[in-house]
Tab-separated table of C-alpha atoms in Angstrom:
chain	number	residue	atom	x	y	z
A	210	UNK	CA	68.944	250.136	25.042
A	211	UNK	CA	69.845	252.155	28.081
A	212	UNK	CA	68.271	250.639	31.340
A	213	UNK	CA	68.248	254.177	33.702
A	214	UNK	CA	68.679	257.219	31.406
A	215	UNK	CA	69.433	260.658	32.877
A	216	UNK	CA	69.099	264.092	31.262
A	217	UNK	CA	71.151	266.393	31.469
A	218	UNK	CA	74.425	264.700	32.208
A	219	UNK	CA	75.851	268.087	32.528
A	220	UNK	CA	73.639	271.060	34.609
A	221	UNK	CA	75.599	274.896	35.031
A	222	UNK	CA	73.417	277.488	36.570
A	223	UNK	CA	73.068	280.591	38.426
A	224	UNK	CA	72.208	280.779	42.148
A	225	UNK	CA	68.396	281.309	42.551
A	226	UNK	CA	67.508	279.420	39.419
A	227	UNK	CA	65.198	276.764	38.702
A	228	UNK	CA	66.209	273.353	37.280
A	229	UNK	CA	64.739	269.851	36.763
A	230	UNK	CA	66.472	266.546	35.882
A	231	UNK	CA	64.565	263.525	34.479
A	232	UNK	CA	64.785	260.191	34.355
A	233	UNK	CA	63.202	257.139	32.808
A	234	UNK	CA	64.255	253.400	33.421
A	235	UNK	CA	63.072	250.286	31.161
A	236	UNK	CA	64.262	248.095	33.239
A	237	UNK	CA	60.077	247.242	34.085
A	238	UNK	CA	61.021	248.019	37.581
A	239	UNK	CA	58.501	249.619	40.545
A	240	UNK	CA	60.533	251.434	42.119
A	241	UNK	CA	62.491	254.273	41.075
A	242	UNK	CA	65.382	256.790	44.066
A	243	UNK	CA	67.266	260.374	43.933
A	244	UNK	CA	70.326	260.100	45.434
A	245	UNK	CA	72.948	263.107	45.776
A	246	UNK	CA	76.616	262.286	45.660
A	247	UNK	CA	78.974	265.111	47.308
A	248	UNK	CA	82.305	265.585	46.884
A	249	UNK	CA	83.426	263.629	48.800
A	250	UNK	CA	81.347	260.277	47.060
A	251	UNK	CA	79.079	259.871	49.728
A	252	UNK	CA	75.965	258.586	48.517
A	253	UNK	CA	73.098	259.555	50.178
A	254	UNK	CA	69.474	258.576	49.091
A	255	UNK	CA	66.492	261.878	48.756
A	256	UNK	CA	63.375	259.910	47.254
A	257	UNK	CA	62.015	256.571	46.692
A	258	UNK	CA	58.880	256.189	44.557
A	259	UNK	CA	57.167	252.769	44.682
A	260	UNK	CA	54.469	252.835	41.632
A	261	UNK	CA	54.209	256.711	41.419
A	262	UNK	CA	53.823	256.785	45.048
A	263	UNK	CA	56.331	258.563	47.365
A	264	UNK	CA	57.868	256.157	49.928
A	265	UNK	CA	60.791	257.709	51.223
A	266	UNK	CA	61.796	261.390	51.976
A	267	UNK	CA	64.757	261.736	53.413
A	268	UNK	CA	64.598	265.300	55.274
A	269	UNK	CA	65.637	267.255	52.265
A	270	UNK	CA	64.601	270.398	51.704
A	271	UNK	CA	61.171	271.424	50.111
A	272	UNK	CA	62.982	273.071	47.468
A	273	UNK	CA	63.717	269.914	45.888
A	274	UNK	CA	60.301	268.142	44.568
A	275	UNK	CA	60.456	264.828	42.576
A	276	UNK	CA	57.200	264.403	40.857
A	277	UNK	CA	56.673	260.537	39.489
A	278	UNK	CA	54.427	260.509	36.022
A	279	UNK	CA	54.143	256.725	35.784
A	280	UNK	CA	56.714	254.330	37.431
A	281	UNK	CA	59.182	254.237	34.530
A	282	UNK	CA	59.612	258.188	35.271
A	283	UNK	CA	60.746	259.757	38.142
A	284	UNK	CA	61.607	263.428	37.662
A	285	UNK	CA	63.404	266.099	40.089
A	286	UNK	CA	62.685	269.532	40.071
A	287	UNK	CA	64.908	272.005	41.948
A	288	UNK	CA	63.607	275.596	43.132
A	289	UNK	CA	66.168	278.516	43.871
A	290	UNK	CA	68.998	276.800	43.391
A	291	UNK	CA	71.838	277.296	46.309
A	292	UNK	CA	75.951	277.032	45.949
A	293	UNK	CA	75.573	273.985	48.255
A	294	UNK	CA	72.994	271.841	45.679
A	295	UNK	CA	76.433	271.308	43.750
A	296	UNK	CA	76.749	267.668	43.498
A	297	UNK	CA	76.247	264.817	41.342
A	298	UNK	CA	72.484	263.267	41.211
A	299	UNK	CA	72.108	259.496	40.521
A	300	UNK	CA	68.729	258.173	39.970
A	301	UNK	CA	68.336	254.332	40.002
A	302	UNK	CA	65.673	251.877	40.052
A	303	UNK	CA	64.935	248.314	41.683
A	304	UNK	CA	63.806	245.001	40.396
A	305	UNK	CA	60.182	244.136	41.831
A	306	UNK	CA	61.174	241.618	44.269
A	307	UNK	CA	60.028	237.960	44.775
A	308	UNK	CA	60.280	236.259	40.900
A	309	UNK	CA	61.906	239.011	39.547
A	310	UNK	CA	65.137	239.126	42.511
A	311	UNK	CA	65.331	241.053	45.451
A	312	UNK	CA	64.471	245.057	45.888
A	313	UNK	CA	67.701	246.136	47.412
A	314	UNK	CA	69.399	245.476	43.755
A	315	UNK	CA	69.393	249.106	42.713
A	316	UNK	CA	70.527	249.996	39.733
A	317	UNK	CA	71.895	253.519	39.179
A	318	UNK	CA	71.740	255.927	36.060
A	319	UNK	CA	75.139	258.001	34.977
A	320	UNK	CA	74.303	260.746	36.863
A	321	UNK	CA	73.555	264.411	36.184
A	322	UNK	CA	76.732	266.466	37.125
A	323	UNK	CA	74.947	270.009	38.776
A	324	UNK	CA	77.682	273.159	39.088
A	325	UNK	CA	75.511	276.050	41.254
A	326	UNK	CA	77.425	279.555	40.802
B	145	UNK	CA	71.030	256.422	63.293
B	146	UNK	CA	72.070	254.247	60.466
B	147	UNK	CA	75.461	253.840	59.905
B	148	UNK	CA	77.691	252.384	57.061
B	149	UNK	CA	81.862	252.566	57.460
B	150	UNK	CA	84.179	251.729	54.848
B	151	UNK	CA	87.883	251.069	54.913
B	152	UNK	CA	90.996	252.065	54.102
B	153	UNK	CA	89.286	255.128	52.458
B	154	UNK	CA	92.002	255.087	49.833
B	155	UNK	CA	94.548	252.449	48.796
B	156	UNK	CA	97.206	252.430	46.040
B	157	UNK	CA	98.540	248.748	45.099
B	158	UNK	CA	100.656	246.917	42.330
B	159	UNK	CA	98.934	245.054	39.524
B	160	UNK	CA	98.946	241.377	40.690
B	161	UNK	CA	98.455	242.488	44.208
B	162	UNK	CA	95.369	241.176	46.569
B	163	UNK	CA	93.605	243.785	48.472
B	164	UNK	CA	90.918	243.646	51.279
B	165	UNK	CA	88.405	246.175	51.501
B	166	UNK	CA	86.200	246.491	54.426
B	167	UNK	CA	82.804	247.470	55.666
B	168	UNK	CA	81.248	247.756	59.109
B	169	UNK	CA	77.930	248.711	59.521
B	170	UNK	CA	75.048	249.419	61.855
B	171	UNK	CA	71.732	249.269	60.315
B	172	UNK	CA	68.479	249.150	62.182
B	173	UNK	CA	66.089	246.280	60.633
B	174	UNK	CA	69.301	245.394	58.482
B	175	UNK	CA	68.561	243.079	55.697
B	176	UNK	CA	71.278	242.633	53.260
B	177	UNK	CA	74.598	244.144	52.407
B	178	UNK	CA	75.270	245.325	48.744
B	179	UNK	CA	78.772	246.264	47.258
B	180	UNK	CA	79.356	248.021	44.162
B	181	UNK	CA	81.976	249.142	41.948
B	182	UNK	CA	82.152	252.835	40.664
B	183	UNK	CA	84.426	254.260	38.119
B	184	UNK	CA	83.750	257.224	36.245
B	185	UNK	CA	79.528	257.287	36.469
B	186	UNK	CA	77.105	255.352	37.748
B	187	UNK	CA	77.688	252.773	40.686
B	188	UNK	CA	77.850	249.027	39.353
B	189	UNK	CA	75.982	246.334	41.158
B	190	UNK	CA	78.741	243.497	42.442
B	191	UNK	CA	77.368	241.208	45.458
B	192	UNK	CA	74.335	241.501	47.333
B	193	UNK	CA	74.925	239.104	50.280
B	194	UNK	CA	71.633	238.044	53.130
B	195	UNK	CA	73.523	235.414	55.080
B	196	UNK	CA	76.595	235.268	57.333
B	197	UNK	CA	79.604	233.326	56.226
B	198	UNK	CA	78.509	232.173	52.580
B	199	UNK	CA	81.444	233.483	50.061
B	200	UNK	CA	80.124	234.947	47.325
B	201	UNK	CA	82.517	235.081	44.140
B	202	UNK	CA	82.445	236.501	40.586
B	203	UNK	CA	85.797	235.936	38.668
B	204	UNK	CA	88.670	237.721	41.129
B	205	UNK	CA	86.147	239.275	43.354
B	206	UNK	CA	84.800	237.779	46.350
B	207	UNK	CA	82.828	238.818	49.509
B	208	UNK	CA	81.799	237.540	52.586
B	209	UNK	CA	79.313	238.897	55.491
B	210	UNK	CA	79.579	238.272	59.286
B	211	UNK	CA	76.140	239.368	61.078
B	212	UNK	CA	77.071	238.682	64.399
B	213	UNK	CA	80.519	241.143	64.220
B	214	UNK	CA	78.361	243.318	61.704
B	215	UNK	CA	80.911	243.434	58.677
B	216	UNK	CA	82.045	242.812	55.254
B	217	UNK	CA	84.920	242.082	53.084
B	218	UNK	CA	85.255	242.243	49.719
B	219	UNK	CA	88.409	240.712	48.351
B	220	UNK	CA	90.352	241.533	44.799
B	221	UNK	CA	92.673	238.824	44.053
B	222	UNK	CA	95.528	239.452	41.083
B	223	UNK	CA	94.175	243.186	40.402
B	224	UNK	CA	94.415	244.443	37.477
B	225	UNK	CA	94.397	248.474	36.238
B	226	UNK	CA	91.042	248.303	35.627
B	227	UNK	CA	89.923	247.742	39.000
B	228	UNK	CA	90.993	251.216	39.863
B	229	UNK	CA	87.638	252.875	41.211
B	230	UNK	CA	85.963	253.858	44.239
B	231	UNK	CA	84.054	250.830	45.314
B	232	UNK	CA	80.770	251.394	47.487
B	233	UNK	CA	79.090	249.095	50.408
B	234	UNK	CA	75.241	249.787	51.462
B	235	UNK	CA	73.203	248.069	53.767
B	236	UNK	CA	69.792	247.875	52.993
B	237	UNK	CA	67.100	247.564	55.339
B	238	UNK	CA	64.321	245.157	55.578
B	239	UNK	CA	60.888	246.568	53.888
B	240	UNK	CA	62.267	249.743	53.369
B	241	UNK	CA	63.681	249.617	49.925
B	242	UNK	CA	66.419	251.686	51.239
B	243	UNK	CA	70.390	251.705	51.140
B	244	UNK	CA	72.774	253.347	53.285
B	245	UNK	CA	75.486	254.189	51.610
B	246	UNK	CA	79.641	254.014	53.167
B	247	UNK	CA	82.046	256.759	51.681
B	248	UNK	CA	83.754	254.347	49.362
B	249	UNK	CA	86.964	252.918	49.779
B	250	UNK	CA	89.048	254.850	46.337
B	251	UNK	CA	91.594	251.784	45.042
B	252	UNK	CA	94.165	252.585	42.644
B	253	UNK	CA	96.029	249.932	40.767
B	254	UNK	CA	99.153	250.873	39.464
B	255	UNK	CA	101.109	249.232	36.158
């Protein structure tokens, strides 16, 4: 009964590889975010997909391409893999708004721990 | 650009202690500003709070917002070991579906 599931929790891989991470929410949200967490916690969002439809990109680089089957899925698939992609990824997702509470009440996955060498 | 700042960025207290953490912000089209508590994984959802100077308050925690000095407290009263974690503020941003995360403010409790 997990409401934002992420797989792999745990993601080793060479430099130059090519990864993807998934996640699926049944939460019956519209909404669905990547966010990369550095080091240092900071949380910053990628993606936001409203209904399979990409709403926000947030000047990351083409290497990184979510791709949004239906709106319970959002997926994120990395190409060549760099030392600096090291982080920890968070999907969430948000309620629909209006009846169903406001949009800004994200909620987040566990996170998929990436370790680039 | 939009800003979130938290602060202290760390702070170690006694169990029974009341802490203050703080959050200053400067969001373009601001909307709301969310706190939320993160231990080992994923961020919990705590407040979400729209309107200046209405206290918002679940058990020990509480939270206020002041839009006119653009900031927010959250407030820990009687901590307790397990509110050792690294607890988040966002603002998010009217029509945009989008938070802006601070760097966390990492609280320790200690026995």
């Amino acid at each position: 009964d997990t409401a934002v599931s992420q797989t792999p929790k745990y993601l080793v891989t060479q430099m130059g590889n090519d990864k993807s991470i998934k996640c699926e929410q049944n939460l019956g949200h519209d909404t669905m975010y990547w966010y990369k967490q550095d080091s240092k916690k900071f949380l910053k969002i990628m993606f936001s997909y409203n209904n399979k439809e990409l709403i926000i990109n947030e000047t990351v680089p083409n290497r990184f391409s979510p791709k949004s089957p239906d709106k319970a899925h959002l997926n994120l698939h990395i190409n060549s893999l760099e030392l600096g992609d090291s982080a920890v990824y968070f999907c969430a997702s948000s309620h629909p708004g209006l009846a169903g509470g406001p949009r800004e009440t994200q909620y987040f996955g566990p996170g998929t721990r990436l370790l680039v060498l | 650009e939009d800003k979130v700042v938290q602060s202290p960025l760390s702070l170690v207290v006694h169990e029974g202690d009341t802490v203050t953490l703080n959050c200053s912000y400067e969001v373009t089209n601001f909307r709301s500003l969310l706190w939320y508590k993160q231990e080992k994984k994923a961020p919990t959802f705590l407040f979400m709070l729209t309107s200046s100077g209405i206290e918002k308050k679940s058990g020990r925690l509480s939270s206020i917002l002041d839009k006119k000095e653009l900031f927010s407290i959250l407030n820990i009263t009687a901590t307790q070991t397990g509110d050792s974690a690294v607890y988040l503020c966002a603002g998010g941003i009217q029509g945009a579906q989008k938070l802006v995360f601070g760097q966390g403010t990492r609280l320790t409790i200690n026995p």
